[in-house]
Short mmCIF file of C-alpha atoms in Angstrom, two decimals:
data_model
loop_
_atom_site.label_atom_id
_atom_site.label_comp_id
_atom_site.label_asym_id
_atom_site.label_seq_id
_atom_site.Cartn_x
_atom_site.Cartn_y
_atom_site.Cartn_z
CA UNK A 1 -38.82 10.18 23.11
CA UNK A 2 -36.80 9.44 26.21
CA UNK A 3 -34.55 6.11 25.66
CA UNK A 4 -33.74 4.43 29.17
CA UNK A 5 -30.90 1.85 28.74
CA UNK A 6 -30.31 -0.56 31.32
CA UNK A 7 -26.88 -2.74 31.66
CA UNK A 8 -28.49 -6.79 30.57
CA UNK A 9 -26.86 -8.54 34.17
CA UNK A 10 -25.90 -11.32 31.33
CA UNK A 11 -23.37 -8.93 30.19
CA UNK A 12 -21.28 -8.30 33.60
CA UNK A 13 -19.16 -5.02 34.17
CA UNK A 14 -16.13 -6.01 35.88
CA UNK A 15 -14.85 -3.50 37.62
CA UNK A 16 -10.68 -2.41 38.21
CA UNK A 17 -10.36 -0.37 41.70
CA UNK A 18 -13.09 0.53 41.75
CA UNK A 19 -14.25 1.98 38.19
CA UNK A 20 -15.63 0.35 35.48
CA UNK A 21 -13.03 0.43 31.88
CA UNK A 22 -14.55 3.08 29.88
CA UNK A 23 -14.63 0.35 26.72
CA UNK A 24 -16.01 -2.31 28.88
CA UNK A 25 -18.91 0.09 29.79
CA UNK A 26 -19.21 0.78 26.36
CA UNK A 27 -19.47 -2.65 25.12
CA UNK A 28 -22.17 -3.29 27.61
CA UNK A 29 -24.08 -0.48 27.45
CA UNK A 30 -24.78 -1.48 23.40
CA UNK A 31 -24.59 -4.44 24.59
CA UNK A 32 -27.71 -4.09 26.93
CA UNK A 33 -29.76 -2.98 23.08
CA UNK A 34 -28.06 -5.65 20.77
CA UNK A 35 -25.61 -8.70 20.82
CA UNK A 36 -22.37 -8.40 22.46
CA UNK A 37 -20.57 -9.05 18.81
CA UNK A 38 -22.12 -6.18 17.27
CA UNK A 39 -21.91 -4.20 20.33
CA UNK A 40 -17.85 -4.46 19.87
CA UNK A 41 -18.09 -4.14 16.11
CA UNK A 42 -20.07 -0.58 16.90
CA UNK A 43 -16.97 0.60 18.99
CA UNK A 44 -14.45 -0.67 16.77
CA UNK A 45 -15.93 1.47 13.93
CA UNK A 46 -16.31 4.25 16.00
CA UNK A 47 -13.07 4.19 16.94
CA UNK A 48 -11.42 4.23 13.40
CA UNK A 49 -13.84 6.79 12.14
CA UNK A 50 -12.46 9.25 15.09
CA UNK A 51 -9.03 8.71 13.71
CA UNK A 52 -8.57 7.55 10.47
CA UNK A 53 -4.73 8.12 10.23
CA UNK A 54 -4.33 5.57 12.37
CA UNK A 55 -2.72 3.37 10.24
CA UNK A 56 -0.06 4.75 9.25
CA UNK A 57 3.71 4.53 10.75
CA UNK A 58 3.93 4.20 14.45
CA UNK A 59 4.85 7.64 16.40
CA UNK A 60 8.22 8.44 18.06
CA UNK A 61 8.18 6.55 20.95
CA UNK A 62 6.13 3.60 20.41
CA UNK A 63 8.89 1.92 20.54
CA UNK A 64 11.95 2.56 22.64
CA UNK A 65 15.23 3.38 21.34
CA UNK A 66 16.79 0.97 18.74
CA UNK A 67 19.90 0.70 17.43
CA UNK A 68 19.88 -1.53 14.45
CA UNK A 69 22.70 -4.16 13.52
CA UNK A 70 25.87 -3.46 10.71
CA UNK A 71 26.20 -4.11 7.71
CA UNK A 72 30.17 -4.53 6.80
CA UNK A 73 29.45 -0.33 5.65
CA UNK A 74 28.91 0.37 9.52
CA UNK A 75 25.53 1.37 7.97
CA UNK A 76 21.89 -0.28 9.48
CA UNK A 77 21.56 -3.99 8.13
CA UNK A 78 18.15 -4.06 5.89
CA UNK A 79 18.23 -7.16 4.68
CA UNK A 80 15.74 -9.38 4.76
CA UNK A 81 12.20 -9.89 3.35
CA UNK A 82 9.48 -7.21 4.18
CA UNK A 83 6.12 -6.64 3.98
CA UNK A 84 3.36 -4.93 4.64
CA UNK A 85 -0.10 -5.78 6.06
CA UNK A 86 -2.03 -2.50 4.98
CA UNK A 87 -5.51 -2.40 2.90
CA UNK A 88 -3.59 1.05 0.92
CA UNK A 89 -3.09 -1.48 -2.04
CA UNK A 90 -7.32 -0.95 -2.17
CA UNK A 91 -7.31 2.65 -1.90
CA UNK A 92 -4.96 4.35 0.23
CA UNK A 93 -7.76 6.79 1.60
CA UNK A 94 -9.97 5.54 4.43
CA UNK A 95 -12.22 3.09 3.24
CA UNK A 96 -15.03 0.47 4.19
CA UNK A 97 -15.03 -3.40 3.36
CA UNK A 98 -16.78 -2.62 -0.28
CA UNK A 99 -17.78 -6.48 -3.17
CA UNK A 100 -15.55 -6.96 -6.29
CA UNK A 101 -16.82 -5.80 -9.81
CA UNK A 102 -18.60 -8.88 -10.45
CA UNK A 103 -20.10 -9.99 -7.16
CA UNK A 104 -22.55 -11.75 -8.30
CA UNK A 105 -19.89 -14.16 -9.96
CA UNK A 106 -17.40 -13.78 -7.20
CA UNK A 107 -18.77 -13.60 -4.21
CA UNK A 108 -16.56 -12.27 -1.10
CA UNK A 109 -13.72 -13.26 -3.44
CA UNK A 110 -13.46 -10.59 -5.04
CA UNK A 111 -14.34 -8.24 -2.23
CA UNK A 112 -12.20 -5.62 -0.67
CA UNK A 113 -11.32 -5.22 2.33
CA UNK A 114 -11.80 -1.78 4.68
CA UNK A 115 -9.06 0.28 5.78
CA UNK A 116 -7.57 3.27 7.17
CA UNK A 117 -5.93 6.26 5.66
CA UNK A 118 -2.00 6.44 5.20
CA UNK A 119 -2.09 9.19 4.09
CA UNK A 120 -0.81 12.30 6.16
CA UNK A 121 -4.04 14.62 6.80
CA UNK A 122 -6.00 11.50 5.34
CA UNK A 123 -6.91 13.10 2.37
CA UNK A 124 -4.81 13.66 -1.11
CA UNK A 125 -4.05 17.32 -2.07
CA UNK A 126 -5.31 16.92 -5.93
CA UNK A 127 -6.55 19.80 -8.26
CA UNK A 128 -10.07 20.16 -8.91
CA UNK A 129 -9.35 18.99 -12.85
CA UNK A 130 -7.30 16.05 -11.38
CA UNK A 131 -10.07 15.01 -8.85
CA UNK A 132 -12.48 14.83 -11.59
CA UNK A 133 -9.78 12.42 -13.65
CA UNK A 134 -9.46 10.28 -10.71
CA UNK A 135 -13.64 9.68 -10.01
CA UNK A 136 -13.25 8.39 -14.02
CA UNK A 137 -10.54 6.11 -12.94
CA UNK A 138 -12.62 4.18 -10.64
CA UNK A 139 -15.55 3.88 -12.49
CA UNK A 140 -13.42 2.77 -15.50
CA UNK A 141 -11.25 0.60 -13.40
CA UNK A 142 -11.78 -2.58 -15.21
CA UNK A 143 -11.30 -1.32 -19.19
CA UNK A 144 -8.38 -2.71 -20.37
CA UNK A 145 -6.85 -1.89 -24.20
CA UNK A 146 -4.90 -4.56 -25.71
CA UNK A 147 -3.71 -2.23 -29.04
CA UNK A 148 -1.19 0.22 -29.90
CA UNK A 149 -2.45 3.50 -28.78
CA UNK A 150 -0.69 5.25 -26.93
CA UNK A 151 -3.88 5.96 -24.90
CA UNK A 152 -3.86 2.36 -23.94
CA UNK A 153 -2.93 3.17 -20.68
CA UNK A 154 -5.41 5.77 -19.69
CA UNK A 155 -8.15 3.40 -18.39
CA UNK A 156 -8.12 0.36 -16.41
CA UNK A 157 -6.18 -0.23 -13.03
CA UNK A 158 -2.32 -1.19 -14.12
CA UNK A 159 -2.71 -4.38 -10.84
CA UNK A 160 -5.38 -5.62 -13.38
CA UNK A 161 -3.58 -5.65 -16.24
CA UNK A 162 -0.34 -7.66 -14.74
CA UNK A 163 1.49 -3.75 -15.14
CA UNK A 164 4.37 -3.01 -12.92
CA UNK A 165 3.48 -0.87 -9.62
CA UNK A 166 5.64 1.52 -9.64
CA UNK A 167 6.70 3.37 -6.60
CA UNK A 168 5.11 3.76 -3.78
CA UNK A 169 2.39 1.15 -5.22
CA UNK A 170 5.13 -1.74 -4.72
CA UNK A 171 5.66 -1.19 -1.16
CA UNK A 172 2.43 -2.16 0.28
CA UNK A 173 0.64 -4.28 -2.61
CA UNK A 174 -0.54 -7.37 -0.68
CA UNK A 175 2.99 -9.57 -1.38
CA UNK A 176 6.68 -9.33 0.30
CA UNK A 177 9.56 -7.92 -1.32
CA UNK A 178 13.23 -8.67 -0.76
CA UNK A 179 16.29 -5.99 0.08
CA UNK A 180 19.73 -6.83 -1.16
CA UNK A 181 22.37 -4.70 0.08
CA UNK A 182 25.70 -3.62 -0.57
CA UNK A 183 27.48 -0.10 -0.08
CA UNK A 184 27.12 0.58 -3.38
CA UNK A 185 24.05 -0.41 -4.38
CA UNK A 186 20.71 -1.88 -2.94
CA UNK A 187 18.57 -3.77 -5.45
CA UNK A 188 14.81 -4.25 -3.93
CA UNK A 189 13.40 -7.12 -5.64
CA UNK A 190 9.41 -7.82 -5.37
CA UNK A 191 6.88 -10.79 -5.44
CA UNK A 192 4.84 -8.97 -7.87
CA UNK A 193 5.87 -9.61 -11.32
CA UNK A 194 9.15 -10.08 -10.17
CA UNK A 195 9.90 -6.48 -10.28
CA UNK A 196 12.60 -4.93 -9.31
CA UNK A 197 14.80 -2.04 -8.47
CA UNK A 198 18.33 -0.83 -8.08
CA UNK A 199 19.00 2.11 -5.58
CA UNK A 200 22.26 3.39 -6.46
CA UNK A 201 24.49 4.77 -3.77
CA UNK A 202 27.83 5.87 -4.45
CA UNK A 203 27.87 7.18 -7.13
CA UNK A 204 24.30 8.53 -7.93
CA UNK A 205 23.35 7.80 -11.90
CA UNK A 206 20.88 9.83 -14.19
CA UNK A 207 17.59 7.99 -15.48
CA UNK A 208 18.19 6.77 -18.89
CA UNK A 209 14.73 6.86 -19.51
CA UNK A 210 11.24 7.35 -17.18
CA UNK A 211 9.95 3.71 -16.68
CA UNK A 212 7.54 2.15 -14.68
CA UNK A 213 9.25 1.26 -11.42
CA UNK A 214 11.22 4.69 -12.05
CA UNK A 215 15.06 5.70 -11.19
CA UNK A 216 15.89 5.44 -7.20
CA UNK A 217 19.12 7.30 -5.72
CA UNK A 218 20.11 7.09 -2.03
CA UNK A 219 21.56 8.25 1.06
CA UNK A 220 21.94 8.02 4.70
CA UNK A 221 20.40 10.28 7.29
CA UNK A 222 22.09 8.95 10.14
CA UNK A 223 19.75 5.32 10.33
CA UNK A 224 17.42 6.32 7.74
CA UNK A 225 17.83 5.36 4.57
CA UNK A 226 16.38 8.39 2.11
CA UNK A 227 15.97 7.52 -1.66
CA UNK A 228 15.21 9.77 -4.59
CA UNK A 229 13.06 8.17 -6.73
CA UNK A 230 12.11 9.98 -10.44
CA UNK A 231 11.97 9.24 -13.96
CA UNK A 232 8.30 7.48 -13.13
CA UNK A 233 6.56 7.38 -16.25
CA UNK A 234 2.29 7.66 -15.82
CA UNK A 235 1.57 5.06 -16.02
CA UNK A 236 0.81 3.63 -12.80
CA UNK A 237 -1.89 4.13 -10.02
CA UNK A 238 -1.55 4.82 -6.39
CA UNK A 239 -4.03 1.99 -5.73
CA UNK A 240 -7.49 0.26 -6.95
CA UNK A 241 -9.10 3.72 -6.35
CA UNK A 242 -8.00 4.97 -9.01
CA UNK A 243 -5.87 7.72 -7.36
CA UNK A 244 -3.20 8.21 -10.11
CA UNK A 245 -0.12 10.67 -11.16
CA UNK A 246 1.47 12.55 -14.04
CA UNK A 247 4.88 11.67 -16.01
CA UNK A 248 6.40 14.68 -12.98
CA UNK A 249 6.11 12.50 -10.37
CA UNK A 250 9.20 12.62 -7.76
CA UNK A 251 8.59 10.54 -4.58
CA UNK A 252 11.12 10.73 -1.74
CA UNK A 253 11.70 7.43 0.34
CA UNK A 254 12.25 7.18 3.85
CA UNK A 255 12.90 3.84 5.56
CA UNK A 256 14.51 3.52 9.26
CA UNK A 257 14.48 0.60 11.44
CA UNK A 258 12.67 0.89 14.87
CA UNK A 259 12.68 -2.62 16.14
CA UNK A 260 14.31 -6.00 15.12
CA UNK A 261 11.26 -7.11 13.07
CA UNK A 262 10.19 -3.08 12.18
CA UNK A 263 10.69 -0.40 9.35
CA UNK A 264 9.40 3.15 9.19
CA UNK A 265 8.19 3.41 6.20
CA UNK A 266 7.41 7.03 4.87
CA UNK A 267 7.28 8.29 1.23
CA UNK A 268 6.64 12.14 0.25
CA UNK A 269 4.80 11.92 -2.95
CA UNK A 270 4.92 15.64 -5.28
CA UNK A 271 3.26 16.14 -8.39
CA UNK A 272 2.39 19.69 -9.60
CA UNK A 273 0.77 18.38 -12.47
CA UNK A 274 -1.93 16.71 -10.56
CA UNK A 275 -1.34 18.06 -6.21
CA UNK A 276 -1.92 21.08 -4.82
CA UNK A 277 1.48 20.59 -2.46
CA UNK A 278 3.58 17.63 -1.53
CA UNK A 279 1.82 15.20 0.45
CA UNK A 280 2.95 12.55 2.71
CA UNK A 281 2.40 8.59 3.56
CA UNK A 282 3.51 5.93 5.95
CA UNK A 283 3.30 2.75 7.76
CA UNK A 284 5.07 -0.14 8.94
CA UNK A 285 6.74 -2.91 7.45
CA UNK A 286 6.77 -5.94 8.94
CA UNK A 287 10.46 -8.65 8.29
CA UNK A 288 8.82 -11.94 7.68
CA UNK A 289 10.56 -14.58 10.11
CA UNK A 290 8.80 -17.55 9.07
CA UNK A 291 11.30 -21.08 9.29
CA UNK A 292 13.15 -20.78 5.52
CA UNK A 293 10.80 -17.65 4.31
CA UNK A 294 11.82 -16.70 0.65
CA UNK A 295 10.12 -15.04 -2.07
CA UNK A 296 7.53 -16.85 -4.56
CA UNK A 297 6.95 -16.23 -8.01
CA UNK A 298 4.41 -14.41 -9.31
CA UNK A 299 4.03 -14.49 -12.10
CA UNK A 300 0.54 -12.30 -13.44
CA UNK A 301 0.53 -12.67 -17.24
CA UNK A 302 -0.98 -16.13 -17.66
CA UNK A 303 -3.79 -14.80 -15.57
CA UNK A 304 -4.16 -11.54 -17.64
CA UNK A 305 -4.12 -13.04 -21.34
CA UNK A 306 -7.58 -14.22 -22.17
CA UNK A 307 -9.33 -10.32 -20.22
CA UNK A 308 -6.71 -8.63 -22.35
CA UNK A 309 -6.38 -10.32 -25.65
CA UNK A 310 -9.58 -12.74 -26.06
CA UNK A 311 -11.14 -9.36 -27.42
CA UNK A 312 -9.39 -9.22 -30.12
CA UNK A 313 -9.06 -12.53 -31.21
CA UNK A 314 -5.39 -13.07 -29.73
CA UNK A 315 -6.57 -15.67 -27.34
CA UNK A 316 -6.01 -19.40 -27.82
CA UNK A 317 -6.87 -20.60 -24.49
CA UNK A 318 -4.15 -23.09 -23.27
CA UNK A 319 -4.61 -26.78 -23.46
CA UNK A 320 -5.41 -28.76 -20.27
#
């Protein structure tokens, strides 16, 4: 069967220099048989599908050459409040919009937005047995345990239970964070749960033990802050989709100023227990520039007490 498509005069096709713009032509062509808004959505979907890594940090040359203002030691001044505006906290790989775990109660409030992959190459290089564990994590992402069982962290997204997010996840949660920079130490304070990490610049220090946010030592490579993160425990996930790691996780972060209002963030992730090779994520961080902008407390502990302790009979509702 042949389908003949004719442009609907209701959707005029503008000409530029005697040539129709390709995107406009495509929108109008689809608009001949369906609603214009739907046509635009179809074209955008095709673009996203064709380029799953488009959410990654800007490519070199996208911004003009930039030299950041200097701190007192002559290094780039990264002080300020920054935030990622991506959907990687739901899934670092490409994902469609989807309902939440309980749409019958939450409706669209609990839905997750679609988004593009921030993973270089689009897909995390899991070992086969580790990929099976990732799928199990997704299935059990809302299962929580509040016991002394050492396996209580094996199920349930740590974010759901108000645990610290770890690195790199803290940097792409839908919350801002603030950088306080000195020559010897750089402090990062995250709005989510008030999580904090110190980057030791000079001298470097050894981690006393594994922890949720790991241990960070940094140095400068030109205008790029390079942070070596070790001693991360195995309780954190990369996202709500169950992407995870072991206690062998090693992360190397790179923060590069590319304009007065943007940092290019990159992280190389290595864990031989879970992945077949190191892999990389990247995305832009945006400077928050609102007047009097500041971090606002997000103490999530009261929000999870009923979820975690009511099944044990240990939850007492607060008096209203």
